[in-house]
Amino acid sequence: MKVLAINGSPNRDGFTASLLDMLLEVCGNAGADCERVNISDYTMGECGGCGKCVKNGVCCQNDDYVQLKAKMIDADGIIIGSPYYAGKPTEELKLFMDRLFLSSAYYCYFKHKYVVGVSTSAVNDPKKVAKYCADIGKLGAMGGAIVSGLLYECTVTRMDIKDIGSDQEIKERVFEVGNKLIKDIESKYIPGFYKLRCWFFSKWRGYVAAKIVGLFDGIRSRAVSFCENKGWIKKLNRIE
């Protein structure tokens, strides 16, 4: 049983990294083979939007992204952490997720993998970013991964990283989330409608999305034409 933690923070020894290490300690005590990687150690280009990965599930850029994705595929549990940066995860993690989304969603590379989202913030509730880190599985971006839990902590009153490691309340939450992850992996927990969700994302998501976009575009065009004919708005110059 392997558990991989991805530190999305540029600070390899910050609050987010501390929570990840505490989770890995719980998983390790339960018998898991654990590893923590720092996304700042990987060199990755931005997604070029070429769409080639949708056809074969392989990104055309041969950089460190390939190595990190391979580590995720090899793990049973994946813990993804990022601090709260203006309401979003770090730029480095977001870049990686953009690449991961298109190349993984249709091919179920992460089917039956279990994901935990982790976040910290010194100014706002970090739950939003923790949900983002975890929901890549729930929303199909990781091609069928299962969300096992969330762990987030507001550090506004904490000036020392040691405060997190010595806080009994945080230790209890870490123990609960870590053991839930191990239990889900060992029991092969499957949530309701899981198979239906995997089927939808792998087979029909692109088709349905295209139909919905086409429907709304048609409605918008007819509404504009109707308003123009009524004289409510000026006619727009169109290039046919």
PDB file of C-alpha atoms in Angstrom:
ATOM      1  CA  MET A   1       0.000   0.000   0.000  1.00  0.00           C
ATOM      2  CA  LYS A   2       1.545   3.290  -1.139  1.00  0.00           C
ATOM      3  CA  VAL A   3       0.581   6.811  -0.105  1.00  0.00           C
ATOM      4  CA  LEU A   4       1.965   9.814  -1.970  1.00  0.00           C
ATOM      5  CA  ALA A   5       1.761  13.375  -0.622  1.00  0.00           C
ATOM      6  CA  ILE A   6       2.230  16.301  -3.013  1.00  0.00           C
ATOM      7  CA  ASN A   7       3.258  19.576  -1.399  1.00  0.00           C
ATOM      8  CA  GLY A   8       1.954  22.320  -3.685  1.00  0.00           C
ATOM      9  CA  SER A   9       3.598  25.057  -1.634  1.00  0.00           C
ATOM     10  CA  PRO A  10       6.899  26.634  -2.698  1.00  0.00           C
ATOM     11  CA  ASN A  11       7.847  26.383   0.994  1.00  0.00           C
ATOM     12  CA  ARG A  12       8.968  22.801   1.553  1.00  0.00           C
ATOM     13  CA  ASP A  13       8.987  23.262   5.343  1.00  0.00           C
ATOM     14  CA  GLY A  14       5.898  25.416   5.876  1.00  0.00           C
ATOM     15  CA  PHE A  15       2.530  24.824   7.535  1.00  0.00           C
ATOM     16  CA  THR A  16       1.112  22.869   4.597  1.00  0.00           C
ATOM     17  CA  ALA A  17       4.173  20.619   4.490  1.00  0.00           C
ATOM     18  CA  SER A  18       3.842  20.040   8.243  1.00  0.00           C
ATOM     19  CA  LEU A  19       0.262  18.823   7.886  1.00  0.00           C
ATOM     20  CA  LEU A  20       1.290  16.555   5.024  1.00  0.00           C
ATOM     21  CA  ASP A  21       4.098  15.056   7.109  1.00  0.00           C
ATOM     22  CA  MET A  22       1.740  14.488  10.037  1.00  0.00           C
ATOM     23  CA  LEU A  23      -0.685  12.661   7.747  1.00  0.00           C
ATOM     24  CA  LEU A  24       2.102  10.557   6.288  1.00  0.00           C
ATOM     25  CA  GLU A  25       3.233   9.624   9.797  1.00  0.00           C
ATOM     26  CA  VAL A  26      -0.270   8.322  10.572  1.00  0.00           C
ATOM     27  CA  CYS A  27      -0.373   6.380   7.305  1.00  0.00           C
ATOM     28  CA  GLY A  28       3.122   5.028   7.882  1.00  0.00           C
ATOM     29  CA  ASN A  29       2.195   3.793  11.354  1.00  0.00           C
ATOM     30  CA  ALA A  30      -0.698   1.961   9.726  1.00  0.00           C
ATOM     31  CA  GLY A  31       1.715   0.098   7.452  1.00  0.00           C
ATOM     32  CA  ALA A  32       1.723   2.248   4.320  1.00  0.00           C
ATOM     33  CA  ASP A  33       4.805   2.990   2.233  1.00  0.00           C
ATOM     34  CA  CYS A  34       4.824   6.804   2.280  1.00  0.00           C
ATOM     35  CA  GLU A  35       6.538   9.492   0.230  1.00  0.00           C
ATOM     36  CA  ARG A  36       6.267  13.273   0.137  1.00  0.00           C
ATOM     37  CA  VAL A  37       7.277  15.254  -2.963  1.00  0.00           C
ATOM     38  CA  ASN A  38       7.517  19.019  -3.430  1.00  0.00           C
ATOM     39  CA  ILE A  39       6.020  20.307  -6.641  1.00  0.00           C
ATOM     40  CA  SER A  40       8.628  23.080  -6.671  1.00  0.00           C
ATOM     41  CA  ASP A  41      11.250  20.406  -7.435  1.00  0.00           C
ATOM     42  CA  TYR A  42       9.552  19.626 -10.759  1.00  0.00           C
ATOM     43  CA  THR A  43       9.930  21.678 -13.923  1.00  0.00           C
ATOM     44  CA  MET A  44       6.713  21.761 -15.911  1.00  0.00           C
ATOM     45  CA  GLY A  45       5.477  23.870 -18.803  1.00  0.00           C
ATOM     46  CA  GLU A  46       2.009  25.333 -19.040  1.00  0.00           C
ATOM     47  CA  CYS A  47      -0.791  23.505 -20.790  1.00  0.00           C
ATOM     48  CA  GLY A  48      -0.747  24.566 -24.445  1.00  0.00           C
ATOM     49  CA  GLY A  49      -4.384  23.635 -25.045  1.00  0.00           C
ATOM     50  CA  CYS A  50      -3.488  21.546 -28.098  1.00  0.00           C
ATOM     51  CA  GLY A  51      -5.977  18.834 -27.131  1.00  0.00           C
ATOM     52  CA  LYS A  52      -3.711  15.981 -28.243  1.00  0.00           C
ATOM     53  CA  CYS A  53      -3.867  14.366 -24.796  1.00  0.00           C
ATOM     54  CA  VAL A  54      -7.639  13.989 -25.118  1.00  0.00           C
ATOM     55  CA  LYS A  55      -7.088  11.585 -28.000  1.00  0.00           C
ATOM     56  CA  ASN A  56      -4.522   9.299 -26.379  1.00  0.00           C
ATOM     57  CA  GLY A  57      -4.221  10.334 -22.715  1.00  0.00           C
ATOM     58  CA  VAL A  58      -0.573  11.345 -23.124  1.00  0.00           C
ATOM     59  CA  CYS A  59       0.706  14.927 -22.885  1.00  0.00           C
ATOM     60  CA  CYS A  60       2.925  15.907 -25.815  1.00  0.00           C
ATOM     61  CA  GLN A  61       5.283  17.821 -23.498  1.00  0.00           C
ATOM     62  CA  ASN A  62       8.039  15.570 -22.247  1.00  0.00           C
ATOM     63  CA  ASP A  63       8.927  17.251 -18.952  1.00  0.00           C
ATOM     64  CA  ASP A  64       8.780  16.504 -15.208  1.00  0.00           C
ATOM     65  CA  TYR A  65       4.985  16.362 -15.352  1.00  0.00           C
ATOM     66  CA  VAL A  66       5.295  12.829 -16.724  1.00  0.00           C
ATOM     67  CA  GLN A  67       7.319  11.706 -13.693  1.00  0.00           C
ATOM     68  CA  LEU A  68       4.923  13.181 -11.144  1.00  0.00           C
ATOM     69  CA  LYS A  69       1.883  11.736 -12.848  1.00  0.00           C
ATOM     70  CA  ALA A  70       3.562   8.302 -12.907  1.00  0.00           C
ATOM     71  CA  LYS A  71       4.150   8.537  -9.145  1.00  0.00           C
ATOM     72  CA  MET A  72       0.452   9.309  -8.638  1.00  0.00           C
ATOM     73  CA  ILE A  73      -0.645   6.373 -10.764  1.00  0.00           C
ATOM     74  CA  ASP A  74       1.640   4.073  -8.774  1.00  0.00           C
ATOM     75  CA  ALA A  75       0.159   5.164  -5.423  1.00  0.00           C
ATOM     76  CA  ASP A  76      -2.998   3.848  -3.756  1.00  0.00           C
ATOM     77  CA  GLY A  77      -3.637   7.020  -1.792  1.00  0.00           C
ATOM     78  CA  ILE A  78      -2.815  10.561  -2.918  1.00  0.00           C
ATOM     79  CA  ILE A  79      -2.648  13.533  -0.545  1.00  0.00           C
ATOM     80  CA  ILE A  80      -2.557  16.915  -2.264  1.00  0.00           C
ATOM     81  CA  GLY A  81      -1.811  20.049  -0.285  1.00  0.00           C
ATOM     82  CA  SER A  82      -1.635  23.756  -1.054  1.00  0.00           C
ATOM     83  CA  PRO A  83      -1.775  26.981   0.949  1.00  0.00           C
ATOM     84  CA  TYR A  84      -4.576  29.454   0.287  1.00  0.00           C
ATOM     85  CA  TYR A  85      -3.290  31.998  -2.238  1.00  0.00           C
ATOM     86  CA  ALA A  86      -5.943  34.685  -2.883  1.00  0.00           C
ATOM     87  CA  GLY A  87      -8.690  32.094  -2.796  1.00  0.00           C
ATOM     88  CA  LYS A  88      -6.846  29.616  -5.009  1.00  0.00           C
ATOM     89  CA  PRO A  89      -4.103  26.988  -4.777  1.00  0.00           C
ATOM     90  CA  THR A  90      -0.547  27.937  -5.669  1.00  0.00           C
ATOM     91  CA  GLU A  91       0.322  28.686  -9.275  1.00  0.00           C
ATOM     92  CA  GLU A  92       2.598  25.640  -9.432  1.00  0.00           C
ATOM     93  CA  LEU A  93      -0.133  23.244  -8.313  1.00  0.00           C
ATOM     94  CA  LYS A  94      -2.778  24.854 -10.535  1.00  0.00           C
ATOM     95  CA  LEU A  95      -0.460  24.495 -13.541  1.00  0.00           C
ATOM     96  CA  PHE A  96      -0.001  20.808 -12.782  1.00  0.00           C
ATOM     97  CA  MET A  97      -3.744  20.265 -12.326  1.00  0.00           C
ATOM     98  CA  ASP A  98      -4.499  21.929 -15.658  1.00  0.00           C
ATOM     99  CA  ARG A  99      -2.143  19.484 -17.359  1.00  0.00           C
ATOM    100  CA  LEU A 100      -3.540  16.552 -15.392  1.00  0.00           C
ATOM    101  CA  PHE A 101      -7.169  17.317 -16.173  1.00  0.00           C
ATOM    102  CA  LEU A 102      -7.220  16.927 -19.938  1.00  0.00           C
ATOM    103  CA  SER A 103      -4.781  14.031 -20.071  1.00  0.00           C
ATOM    104  CA  SER A 104      -6.536  11.971 -17.393  1.00  0.00           C
ATOM    105  CA  ALA A 105     -10.248  12.675 -17.291  1.00  0.00           C
ATOM    106  CA  TYR A 106     -11.286  10.384 -20.133  1.00  0.00           C
ATOM    107  CA  TYR A 107      -8.958   7.477 -19.393  1.00  0.00           C
ATOM    108  CA  CYS A 108      -9.640   6.646 -15.725  1.00  0.00           C
ATOM    109  CA  TYR A 109      -5.929   6.558 -14.866  1.00  0.00           C
ATOM    110  CA  PHE A 110      -6.821   7.148 -11.222  1.00  0.00           C
ATOM    111  CA  LYS A 111      -9.727   4.759 -10.909  1.00  0.00           C
ATOM    112  CA  HIS A 112      -9.960   3.390  -7.364  1.00  0.00           C
ATOM    113  CA  LYS A 113      -7.311   5.824  -6.096  1.00  0.00           C
ATOM    114  CA  TYR A 114      -8.178   7.682  -2.895  1.00  0.00           C
ATOM    115  CA  VAL A 115      -7.533  11.427  -2.519  1.00  0.00           C
ATOM    116  CA  VAL A 116      -7.224  13.726   0.494  1.00  0.00           C
ATOM    117  CA  GLY A 117      -7.158  17.513   0.075  1.00  0.00           C
ATOM    118  CA  VAL A 118      -5.063  19.600   2.489  1.00  0.00           C
ATOM    119  CA  SER A 119      -4.755  23.377   2.871  1.00  0.00           C
ATOM    120  CA  THR A 120      -3.645  26.091   5.274  1.00  0.00           C
ATOM    121  CA  SER A 121      -4.267  29.841   5.333  1.00  0.00           C
ATOM    122  CA  ALA A 122      -3.150  32.783   7.434  1.00  0.00           C
ATOM    123  CA  VAL A 123      -5.994  35.072   6.335  1.00  0.00           C
ATOM    124  CA  ASN A 124      -9.088  33.101   5.325  1.00  0.00           C
ATOM    125  CA  ASP A 125     -10.855  29.775   5.723  1.00  0.00           C
ATOM    126  CA  PRO A 126      -8.673  27.331   3.757  1.00  0.00           C
ATOM    127  CA  LYS A 127     -11.458  24.790   3.258  1.00  0.00           C
ATOM    128  CA  LYS A 128     -12.100  26.107  -0.262  1.00  0.00           C
ATOM    129  CA  VAL A 129      -8.596  25.207  -1.441  1.00  0.00           C
ATOM    130  CA  ALA A 130      -8.656  21.874   0.387  1.00  0.00           C
ATOM    131  CA  LYS A 131     -11.862  21.050  -1.485  1.00  0.00           C
ATOM    132  CA  TYR A 132     -10.214  22.056  -4.762  1.00  0.00           C
ATOM    133  CA  CYS A 133      -7.305  19.715  -4.092  1.00  0.00           C
ATOM    134  CA  ALA A 134      -9.671  16.840  -3.292  1.00  0.00           C
ATOM    135  CA  ASP A 135     -12.398  17.521  -5.834  1.00  0.00           C
ATOM    136  CA  ILE A 136     -10.109  16.822  -8.762  1.00  0.00           C
ATOM    137  CA  GLY A 137     -11.130  13.255  -8.095  1.00  0.00           C
ATOM    138  CA  LYS A 138     -14.792  13.873  -7.370  1.00  0.00           C
ATOM    139  CA  LEU A 139     -15.254  15.998 -10.482  1.00  0.00           C
ATOM    140  CA  GLY A 140     -13.553  13.490 -12.759  1.00  0.00           C
ATOM    141  CA  ALA A 141     -10.368  15.423 -13.494  1.00  0.00           C
ATOM    142  CA  MET A 142      -8.343  12.481 -12.249  1.00  0.00           C
ATOM    143  CA  GLY A 143     -10.450   9.977 -14.125  1.00  0.00           C
ATOM    144  CA  GLY A 144     -12.318   8.207 -11.344  1.00  0.00           C
ATOM    145  CA  ALA A 145     -10.400   8.987  -8.141  1.00  0.00           C
ATOM    146  CA  ILE A 146     -12.369   8.852  -4.892  1.00  0.00           C
ATOM    147  CA  VAL A 147     -12.345  11.680  -2.343  1.00  0.00           C
ATOM    148  CA  SER A 148     -11.451  10.244   1.064  1.00  0.00           C
ATOM    149  CA  GLY A 149     -11.306  13.400   3.173  1.00  0.00           C
ATOM    150  CA  LEU A 150     -10.236  17.009   3.816  1.00  0.00           C
ATOM    151  CA  LEU A 151      -7.778  18.527   6.256  1.00  0.00           C
ATOM    152  CA  TYR A 152      -7.454  22.305   6.605  1.00  0.00           C
ATOM    153  CA  GLU A 153      -6.180  24.686   9.244  1.00  0.00           C
ATOM    154  CA  CYS A 154      -6.250  28.469   9.693  1.00  0.00           C
ATOM    155  CA  THR A 155      -2.812  29.558  10.861  1.00  0.00           C
ATOM    156  CA  VAL A 156      -3.586  33.237  11.511  1.00  0.00           C
ATOM    157  CA  THR A 157      -2.924  32.833  15.255  1.00  0.00           C
ATOM    158  CA  ARG A 158       0.099  30.574  14.811  1.00  0.00           C
ATOM    159  CA  MET A 159       3.506  32.128  14.430  1.00  0.00           C
ATOM    160  CA  ASP A 160       5.500  28.926  14.824  1.00  0.00           C
ATOM    161  CA  ILE A 161       5.183  25.762  12.748  1.00  0.00           C
ATOM    162  CA  LYS A 162       5.748  23.782  15.935  1.00  0.00           C
ATOM    163  CA  ASP A 163       2.344  25.030  17.123  1.00  0.00           C
ATOM    164  CA  ILE A 164       0.655  22.730  14.615  1.00  0.00           C
ATOM    165  CA  GLY A 165       2.597  19.638  15.583  1.00  0.00           C
ATOM    166  CA  SER A 166       1.917  20.164  19.291  1.00  0.00           C
ATOM    167  CA  ASP A 167      -1.786  21.027  19.039  1.00  0.00           C
ATOM    168  CA  GLN A 168      -3.825  18.083  20.354  1.00  0.00           C
ATOM    169  CA  GLU A 169      -6.965  19.063  18.443  1.00  0.00           C
ATOM    170  CA  ILE A 170      -5.070  19.123  15.142  1.00  0.00           C
ATOM    171  CA  LYS A 171      -3.400  15.798  15.980  1.00  0.00           C
ATOM    172  CA  GLU A 172      -6.823  14.233  16.465  1.00  0.00           C
ATOM    173  CA  ARG A 173      -8.093  15.554  13.115  1.00  0.00           C
ATOM    174  CA  VAL A 174      -4.935  14.351  11.364  1.00  0.00           C
ATOM    175  CA  PHE A 175      -5.310  10.922  12.970  1.00  0.00           C
ATOM    176  CA  GLU A 176      -8.954  10.731  11.868  1.00  0.00           C
ATOM    177  CA  VAL A 177      -8.302  11.775   8.252  1.00  0.00           C
ATOM    178  CA  GLY A 178      -5.190   9.610   7.905  1.00  0.00           C
ATOM    179  CA  ASN A 179      -6.857   6.497   9.255  1.00  0.00           C
ATOM    180  CA  LYS A 180      -9.936   7.120   7.103  1.00  0.00           C
ATOM    181  CA  LEU A 181      -7.656   7.152   4.047  1.00  0.00           C
ATOM    182  CA  ILE A 182      -6.002   3.873   5.069  1.00  0.00           C
ATOM    183  CA  LYS A 183      -9.373   2.293   5.842  1.00  0.00           C
ATOM    184  CA  ASP A 184     -10.791   3.328   2.461  1.00  0.00           C
ATOM    185  CA  ILE A 185      -7.779   1.870   0.654  1.00  0.00           C
ATOM    186  CA  GLU A 186      -7.876  -1.425   2.567  1.00  0.00           C
ATOM    187  CA  SER A 187     -11.650  -1.878   2.257  1.00  0.00           C
ATOM    188  CA  LYS A 188     -11.691  -0.681  -1.368  1.00  0.00           C
ATOM    189  CA  TYR A 189     -14.505   1.712  -0.472  1.00  0.00           C
ATOM    190  CA  ILE A 190     -16.762   2.641  -3.396  1.00  0.00           C
ATOM    191  CA  PRO A 191     -19.161   5.617  -3.026  1.00  0.00           C
ATOM    192  CA  GLY A 192     -22.673   5.675  -4.451  1.00  0.00           C
ATOM    193  CA  PHE A 193     -23.057   6.185  -8.210  1.00  0.00           C
ATOM    194  CA  TYR A 194     -19.280   5.762  -8.598  1.00  0.00           C
ATOM    195  CA  LYS A 195     -19.472   3.481 -11.626  1.00  0.00           C
ATOM    196  CA  LEU A 196     -22.040   5.750 -13.275  1.00  0.00           C
ATOM    197  CA  ARG A 197     -19.827   8.792 -12.683  1.00  0.00           C
ATOM    198  CA  CYS A 198     -16.766   7.057 -14.150  1.00  0.00           C
ATOM    199  CA  TRP A 199     -18.761   5.975 -17.190  1.00  0.00           C
ATOM    200  CA  PHE A 200     -20.147   9.455 -17.752  1.00  0.00           C
ATOM    201  CA  PHE A 201     -16.806  11.216 -17.562  1.00  0.00           C
ATOM    202  CA  SER A 202     -14.931   8.675 -19.646  1.00  0.00           C
ATOM    203  CA  LYS A 203     -17.531   8.292 -22.397  1.00  0.00           C
ATOM    204  CA  TRP A 204     -19.985  11.125 -22.618  1.00  0.00           C
ATOM    205  CA  ARG A 205     -18.698  14.209 -20.848  1.00  0.00           C
ATOM    206  CA  GLY A 206     -17.228  15.848 -23.952  1.00  0.00           C
ATOM    207  CA  TYR A 207     -20.315  15.054 -26.031  1.00  0.00           C
ATOM    208  CA  VAL A 208     -22.759  16.381 -23.426  1.00  0.00           C
ATOM    209  CA  ALA A 209     -20.679  19.507 -22.806  1.00  0.00           C
ATOM    210  CA  ALA A 210     -20.587  20.279 -26.539  1.00  0.00           C
ATOM    211  CA  LYS A 211     -24.364  19.843 -26.792  1.00  0.00           C
ATOM    212  CA  ILE A 212     -25.006  22.120 -23.802  1.00  0.00           C
ATOM    213  CA  VAL A 213     -22.704  24.823 -25.165  1.00  0.00           C
ATOM    214  CA  GLY A 214     -24.374  24.560 -28.572  1.00  0.00           C
ATOM    215  CA  LEU A 215     -27.833  24.803 -26.994  1.00  0.00           C
ATOM    216  CA  PHE A 216     -27.046  27.956 -25.031  1.00  0.00           C
ATOM    217  CA  ASP A 217     -25.284  29.510 -28.006  1.00  0.00           C
ATOM    218  CA  GLY A 218     -28.396  28.927 -30.117  1.00  0.00           C
ATOM    219  CA  ILE A 219     -30.655  30.428 -27.453  1.00  0.00           C
ATOM    220  CA  ARG A 220     -28.390  33.462 -27.173  1.00  0.00           C
ATOM    221  CA  SER A 221     -28.375  34.001 -30.958  1.00  0.00           C
ATOM    222  CA  ARG A 222     -32.167  33.791 -31.196  1.00  0.00           C
ATOM    223  CA  ALA A 223     -32.583  36.174 -28.236  1.00  0.00           C
ATOM    224  CA  VAL A 224     -30.258  38.740 -29.839  1.00  0.00           C
ATOM    225  CA  SER A 225     -32.085  38.484 -33.185  1.00  0.00           C
ATOM    226  CA  PHE A 226     -35.460  38.899 -31.460  1.00  0.00           C
ATOM    227  CA  CYS A 227     -34.294  42.030 -29.607  1.00  0.00           C
ATOM    228  CA  GLU A 228     -32.831  43.480 -32.811  1.00  0.00           C
ATOM    229  CA  ASN A 229     -36.084  42.932 -34.716  1.00  0.00           C
ATOM    230  CA  LYS A 230     -38.050  44.612 -31.928  1.00  0.00           C
ATOM    231  CA  GLY A 231     -35.697  47.584 -32.051  1.00  0.00           C
ATOM    232  CA  TRP A 232     -34.713  47.109 -28.433  1.00  0.00           C
ATOM    233  CA  ILE A 233     -31.039  46.960 -29.335  1.00  0.00           C
ATOM    234  CA  LYS A 234     -29.047  48.098 -32.336  1.00  0.00           C
ATOM    235  CA  LYS A 235     -28.258  45.525 -34.959  1.00  0.00           C
ATOM    236  CA  LEU A 236     -24.784  44.168 -34.651  1.00  0.00           C
ATOM    237  CA  ASN A 237     -22.427  44.113 -37.621  1.00  0.00           C
ATOM    238  CA  ARG A 238     -21.733  40.485 -38.387  1.00  0.00           C
ATOM    239  CA  ILE A 239     -19.260  38.960 -40.757  1.00  0.00           C
ATOM    240  CA  GLU A 240     -21.051  36.084 -42.459  1.00  0.00           C
TER     241      GLU A 240
END
